[in-house]
Amino acid sequence: MKIGLFDSGMGGLTLLEEALIQRPGADYLFYADTDHVPYGLRSREEIMQFTSQAVAFLADEGCECIVLACNTATAVAAEALRAQYTMPIVGIEPAVKSALAHHADKRVLVVATPVTIRGEKLLRLIDQFEDHDAVDLCALPDLVCMAESEQYNALPYLKNALAAFEPQNYSEVVLGCTHFNYFRDNFLTLFPNAEVIDGAAGTIRRMCSLLPPETNDAGSVTFYCSGREVTDAESLSAFRRRLERLRRMRTL
Ligand code: DGL
């Protein structure tokens, strides 16, 4: 079974890592649109166009299910793509539901790209819940490029960008961009008493629920950068290095 995972860049590895745990026997095609990252600063039209191209590529390669491993692309393009294709298209959304289930009397902070934070979809998602007033939003426009360049000390940037949000007021910090998982250690330093959560496990659980039962196949992963298969040893080891960091961040 071929499954396509798509992100603007390396953030989507957060979901690949989770998929390899929950469904190791599939053949994964991981598509990072490295020619066009970051999406979070682009227009909705551009994001729609680039996401459509990536999904068309993965469908042509024979994928029977696509995971939009990007909150920004999900917010902009998921509905339109689901109307266009018959195969399942699963998207990731900020884990607001889970955060609000645990926040008790403290607040929830959702951090994401500017497009996700400004988008109607996130506001609609939050408004469904009775205690929607407990949610604060903050766009972090620089973090995606820092993740792409493996610059993982984001503390000075985050301290400044999050200065308005008093750590003691928050019990939940929701990482609403898959690139932000690379900085889980940074967020835990700034919000030592909060849970730092994301939607990766839930999204992959949803993916698994839509697929036929797993076989005993060995499974495989093929990486693509904007439609070009990655075959050189140096780039492949960079993908593995990033997966390793995400595994480490998960254990914190
Ligand atoms: N990783 C993507 C997300 O989850 C967006 C990154 C970007 O801005 O390109 O929102």
Short mmCIF file of N, CA and C in Angstrom, two decimals, residues 1-4 29 56-65 87:
data_model
loop_
_atom_site.label_atom_id
_atom_site.label_comp_id
_atom_site.label_asym_id
_atom_site.label_seq_id
_atom_site.Cartn_x
_atom_site.Cartn_y
_atom_site.Cartn_z
N MET A 1 0.84 -1.20 0.00
CA MET A 1 0.00 0.00 0.00
C MET A 1 0.87 1.24 0.00
N LYS A 2 0.67 2.10 -1.02
CA LYS A 2 1.47 3.33 -1.10
C LYS A 2 0.71 4.48 -0.43
N ILE A 3 1.40 5.18 0.44
CA ILE A 3 0.80 6.32 1.15
C ILE A 3 1.68 7.55 0.92
N GLY A 4 1.06 8.65 0.49
CA GLY A 4 1.81 9.89 0.28
C GLY A 4 1.70 10.79 1.49
N LEU A 29 5.69 7.61 0.49
CA LEU A 29 6.34 8.57 -0.40
C LEU A 29 6.26 9.90 0.33
N ALA A 56 -1.23 15.86 -6.83
CA ALA A 56 -1.34 15.26 -8.17
C ALA A 56 -0.13 14.36 -8.44
N PHE A 57 1.05 14.81 -8.03
CA PHE A 57 2.26 14.00 -8.20
C PHE A 57 2.13 12.69 -7.43
N LEU A 58 1.72 12.78 -6.17
CA LEU A 58 1.62 11.57 -5.33
C LEU A 58 0.53 10.63 -5.85
N ALA A 59 -0.56 11.19 -6.38
CA ALA A 59 -1.62 10.35 -6.96
C ALA A 59 -1.09 9.64 -8.20
N ASP A 60 -0.34 10.35 -9.04
CA ASP A 60 0.24 9.74 -10.25
C ASP A 60 1.22 8.63 -9.90
N GLU A 61 1.87 8.75 -8.76
CA GLU A 61 2.83 7.72 -8.33
C GLU A 61 2.12 6.50 -7.74
N GLY A 62 0.79 6.57 -7.66
CA GLY A 62 0.03 5.40 -7.22
C GLY A 62 -0.36 5.41 -5.75
N CYS A 63 -0.25 6.55 -5.09
CA CYS A 63 -0.64 6.59 -3.67
C CYS A 63 -2.15 6.36 -3.54
N GLU A 64 -2.51 5.55 -2.55
CA GLU A 64 -3.94 5.25 -2.34
C GLU A 64 -4.51 6.06 -1.18
N CYS A 65 -3.65 6.82 -0.53
CA CYS A 65 -4.08 7.68 0.58
C CYS A 65 -3.04 8.79 0.67
N MET A 87 -9.72 9.04 -3.29
CA MET A 87 -8.92 8.40 -2.23
C MET A 87 -8.99 9.26 -0.95
#
